[in-house]
PDB file of C-alpha atoms in Angstrom:
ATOM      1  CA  UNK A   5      14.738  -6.128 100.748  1.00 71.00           C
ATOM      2  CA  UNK A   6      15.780  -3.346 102.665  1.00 78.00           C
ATOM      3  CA  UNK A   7      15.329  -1.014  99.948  1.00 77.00           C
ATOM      4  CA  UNK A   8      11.874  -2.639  99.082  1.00 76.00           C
ATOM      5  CA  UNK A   9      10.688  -1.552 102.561  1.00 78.00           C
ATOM      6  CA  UNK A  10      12.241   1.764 102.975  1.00 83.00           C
ATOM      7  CA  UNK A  11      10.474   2.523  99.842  1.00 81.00           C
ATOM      8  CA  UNK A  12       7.104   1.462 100.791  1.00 83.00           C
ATOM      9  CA  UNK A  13       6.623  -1.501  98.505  1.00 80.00           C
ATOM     10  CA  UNK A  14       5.267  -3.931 101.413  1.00 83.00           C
ATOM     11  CA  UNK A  15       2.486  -1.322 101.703  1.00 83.00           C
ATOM     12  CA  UNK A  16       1.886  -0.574  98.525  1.00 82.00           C
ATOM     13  CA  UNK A  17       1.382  -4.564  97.689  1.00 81.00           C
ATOM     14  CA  UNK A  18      -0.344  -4.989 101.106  1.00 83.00           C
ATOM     15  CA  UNK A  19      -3.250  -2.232  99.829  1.00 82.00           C
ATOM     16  CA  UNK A  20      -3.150  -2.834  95.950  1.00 77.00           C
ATOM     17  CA  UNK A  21      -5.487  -5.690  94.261  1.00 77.00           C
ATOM     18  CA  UNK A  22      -4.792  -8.642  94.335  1.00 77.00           C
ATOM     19  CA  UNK A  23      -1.364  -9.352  91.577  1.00 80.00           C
ATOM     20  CA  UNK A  24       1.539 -11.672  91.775  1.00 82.00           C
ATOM     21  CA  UNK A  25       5.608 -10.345  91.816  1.00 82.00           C
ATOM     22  CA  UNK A  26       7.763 -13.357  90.903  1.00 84.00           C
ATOM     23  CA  UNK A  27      10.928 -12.787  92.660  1.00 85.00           C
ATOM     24  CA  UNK A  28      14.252 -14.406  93.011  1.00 83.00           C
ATOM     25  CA  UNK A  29      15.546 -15.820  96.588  1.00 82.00           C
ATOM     26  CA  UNK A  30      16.654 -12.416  98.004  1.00 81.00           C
ATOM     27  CA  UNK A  31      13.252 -11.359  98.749  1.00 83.00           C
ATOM     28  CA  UNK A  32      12.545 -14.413 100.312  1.00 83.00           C
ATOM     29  CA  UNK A  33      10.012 -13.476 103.819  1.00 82.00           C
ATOM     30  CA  UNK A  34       8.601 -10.381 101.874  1.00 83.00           C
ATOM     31  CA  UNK A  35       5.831 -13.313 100.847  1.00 81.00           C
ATOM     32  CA  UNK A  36       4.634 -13.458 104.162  1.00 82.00           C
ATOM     33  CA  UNK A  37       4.584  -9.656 104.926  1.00 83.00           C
ATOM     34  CA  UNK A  38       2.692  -8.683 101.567  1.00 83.00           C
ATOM     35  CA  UNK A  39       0.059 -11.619 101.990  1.00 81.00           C
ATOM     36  CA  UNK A  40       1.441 -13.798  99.699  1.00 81.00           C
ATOM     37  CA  UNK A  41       1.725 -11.431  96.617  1.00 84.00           C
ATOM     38  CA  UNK A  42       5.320 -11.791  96.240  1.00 84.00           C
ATOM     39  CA  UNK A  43       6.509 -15.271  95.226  1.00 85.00           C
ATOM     40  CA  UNK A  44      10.559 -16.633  95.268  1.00 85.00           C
ATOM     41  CA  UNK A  45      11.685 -20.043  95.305  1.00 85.00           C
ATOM     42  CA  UNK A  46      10.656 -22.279  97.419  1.00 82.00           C
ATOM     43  CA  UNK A  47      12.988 -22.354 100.958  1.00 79.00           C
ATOM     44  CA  UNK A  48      14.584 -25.566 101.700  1.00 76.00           C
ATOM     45  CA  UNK A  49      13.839 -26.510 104.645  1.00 77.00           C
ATOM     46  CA  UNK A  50      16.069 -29.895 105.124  1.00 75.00           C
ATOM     47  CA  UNK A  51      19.912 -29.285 105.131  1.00 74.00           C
ATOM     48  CA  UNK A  52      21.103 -32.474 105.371  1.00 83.00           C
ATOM     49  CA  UNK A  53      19.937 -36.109 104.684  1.00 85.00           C
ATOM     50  CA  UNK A  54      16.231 -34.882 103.458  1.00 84.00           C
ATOM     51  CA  UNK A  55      13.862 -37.550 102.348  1.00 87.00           C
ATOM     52  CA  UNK A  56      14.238 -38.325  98.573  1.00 86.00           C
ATOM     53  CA  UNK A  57      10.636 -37.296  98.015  1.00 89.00           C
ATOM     54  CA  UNK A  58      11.466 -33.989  99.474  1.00 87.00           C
ATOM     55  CA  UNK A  59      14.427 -33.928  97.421  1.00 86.00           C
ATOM     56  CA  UNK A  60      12.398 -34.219  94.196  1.00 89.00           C
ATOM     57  CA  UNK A  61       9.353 -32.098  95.002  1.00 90.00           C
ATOM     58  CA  UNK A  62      11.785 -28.975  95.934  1.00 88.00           C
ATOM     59  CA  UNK A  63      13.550 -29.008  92.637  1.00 89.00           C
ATOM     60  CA  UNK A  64      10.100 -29.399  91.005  1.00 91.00           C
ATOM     61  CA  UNK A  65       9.239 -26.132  92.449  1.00 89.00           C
ATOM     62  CA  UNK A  66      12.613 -24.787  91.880  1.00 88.00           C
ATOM     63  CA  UNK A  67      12.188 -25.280  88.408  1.00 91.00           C
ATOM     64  CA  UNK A  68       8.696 -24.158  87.982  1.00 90.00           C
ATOM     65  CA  UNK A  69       9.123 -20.994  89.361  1.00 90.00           C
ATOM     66  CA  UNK A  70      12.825 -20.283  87.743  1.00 88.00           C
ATOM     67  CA  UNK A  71      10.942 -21.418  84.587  1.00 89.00           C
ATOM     68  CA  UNK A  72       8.181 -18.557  84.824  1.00 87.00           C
ATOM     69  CA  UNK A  73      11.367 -15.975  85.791  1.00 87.00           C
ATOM     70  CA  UNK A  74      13.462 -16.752  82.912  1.00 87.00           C
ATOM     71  CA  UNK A  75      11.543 -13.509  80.577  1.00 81.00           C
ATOM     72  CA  UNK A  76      12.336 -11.355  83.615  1.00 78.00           C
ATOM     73  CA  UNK A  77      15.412 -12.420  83.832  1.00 83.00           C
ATOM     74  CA  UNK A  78      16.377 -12.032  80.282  1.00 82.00           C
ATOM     75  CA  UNK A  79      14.901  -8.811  80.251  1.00 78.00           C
ATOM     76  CA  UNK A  80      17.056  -7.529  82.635  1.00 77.00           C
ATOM     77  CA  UNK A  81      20.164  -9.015  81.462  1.00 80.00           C
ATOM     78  CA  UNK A  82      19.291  -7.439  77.573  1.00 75.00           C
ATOM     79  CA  UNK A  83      19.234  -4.020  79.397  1.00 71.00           C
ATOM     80  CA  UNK A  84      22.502  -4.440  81.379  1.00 74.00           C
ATOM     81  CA  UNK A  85      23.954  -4.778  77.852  1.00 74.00           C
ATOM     82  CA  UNK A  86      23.658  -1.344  76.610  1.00 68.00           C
ATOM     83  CA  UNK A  87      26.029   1.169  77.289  1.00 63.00           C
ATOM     84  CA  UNK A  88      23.817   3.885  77.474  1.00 59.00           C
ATOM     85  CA  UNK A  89      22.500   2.273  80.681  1.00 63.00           C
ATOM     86  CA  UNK A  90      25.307   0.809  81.718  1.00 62.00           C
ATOM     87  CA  UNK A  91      27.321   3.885  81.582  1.00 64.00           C
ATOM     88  CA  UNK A  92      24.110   6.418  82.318  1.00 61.00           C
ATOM     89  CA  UNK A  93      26.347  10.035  83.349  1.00 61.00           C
ATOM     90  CA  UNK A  94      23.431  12.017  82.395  1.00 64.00           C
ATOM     91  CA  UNK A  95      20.996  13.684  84.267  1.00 67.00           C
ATOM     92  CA  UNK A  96      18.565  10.869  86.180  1.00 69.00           C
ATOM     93  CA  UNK A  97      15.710  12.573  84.943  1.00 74.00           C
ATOM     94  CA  UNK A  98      16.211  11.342  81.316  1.00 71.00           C
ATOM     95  CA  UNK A  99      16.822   7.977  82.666  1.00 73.00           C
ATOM     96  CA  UNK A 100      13.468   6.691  81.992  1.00 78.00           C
ATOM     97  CA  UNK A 101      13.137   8.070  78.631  1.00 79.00           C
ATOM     98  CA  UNK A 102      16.848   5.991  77.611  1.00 74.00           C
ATOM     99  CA  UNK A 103      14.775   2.812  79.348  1.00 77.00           C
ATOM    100  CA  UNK A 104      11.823   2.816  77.139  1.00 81.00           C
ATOM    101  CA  UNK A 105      13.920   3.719  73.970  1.00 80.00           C
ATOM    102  CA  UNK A 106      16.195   0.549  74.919  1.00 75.00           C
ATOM    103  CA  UNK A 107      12.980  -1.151  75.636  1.00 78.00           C
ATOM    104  CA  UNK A 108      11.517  -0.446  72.496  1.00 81.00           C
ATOM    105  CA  UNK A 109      14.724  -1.042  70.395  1.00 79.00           C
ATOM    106  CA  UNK A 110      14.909  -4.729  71.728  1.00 76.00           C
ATOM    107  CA  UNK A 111      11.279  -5.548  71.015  1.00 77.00           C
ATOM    108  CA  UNK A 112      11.651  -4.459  67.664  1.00 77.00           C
ATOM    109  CA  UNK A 113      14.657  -6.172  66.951  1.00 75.00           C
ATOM    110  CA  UNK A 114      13.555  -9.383  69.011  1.00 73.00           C
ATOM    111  CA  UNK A 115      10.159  -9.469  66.210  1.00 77.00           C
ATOM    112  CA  UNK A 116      12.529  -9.046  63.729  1.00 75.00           C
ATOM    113  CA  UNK A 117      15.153 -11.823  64.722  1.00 71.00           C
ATOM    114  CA  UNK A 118      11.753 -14.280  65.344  1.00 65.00           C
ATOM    115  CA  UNK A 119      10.244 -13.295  62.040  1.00 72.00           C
ATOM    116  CA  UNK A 120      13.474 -13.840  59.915  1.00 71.00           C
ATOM    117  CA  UNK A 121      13.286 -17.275  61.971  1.00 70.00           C
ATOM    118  CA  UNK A 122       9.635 -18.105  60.963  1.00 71.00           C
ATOM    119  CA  UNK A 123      10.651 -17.341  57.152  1.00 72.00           C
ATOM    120  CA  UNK A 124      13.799 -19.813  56.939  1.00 63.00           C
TER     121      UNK A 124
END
């Protein structure tokens, strides 16, 4: 979150229209700061002996937003498996280049994979 705010992100959000950045629990309080454009999981806010309604609703939300993560997250995890990212020693600049060519190599082969499913 640090990071997020050293790099101007809270201002950016704060000024751009109006769009919604799922994000997982370590951004949690950056909602309140961008005016509710960054969403996390919900906060629990009983420790101990919460009310079983409480109980329930809270995991409803849990899994609603985890649900709507879940192509981020897999996204992110596909990337982390190539070596040429996770071993980048090249210059940064062609670092975004190796992204969109790992980007584009995974959408191709994820069309294939769902295609060769749709024929069987």
């Amino acid at each position: 979150m640090t990071q997020a705010r050293q790099l101007g992100l809270v201002e950016l959000l704060v000024d751009s229209p109006f769009m919604e950045i799922l994000a997982d629990a370590g951004y949690q309080g950056m909602g309140a700061q961008t005016g509710g454009r960054v969403v996390t999981p919900p906060h629990r806010k009983f420790k101990k002996n919460a009310p079983a309604w409480y109980e329930e609703r809270h995991e409803q939300q849990r899994k609603a937003h985890s649900s709507r993560r879940i192509r981020v997250e897999h996204g992110i995890a596909h990337l982390k498996n190539w070596r040429a990212l996770a071993r980048h020693l090249d210059r940064r600049e062609h670092m975004s280049d190796i992204v969109q060519a790992v980007a584009g190599l995974l959408s191709h082969q994820q069309t294939a994979t769902l295609s060769r499913r749709l024929r069987a």
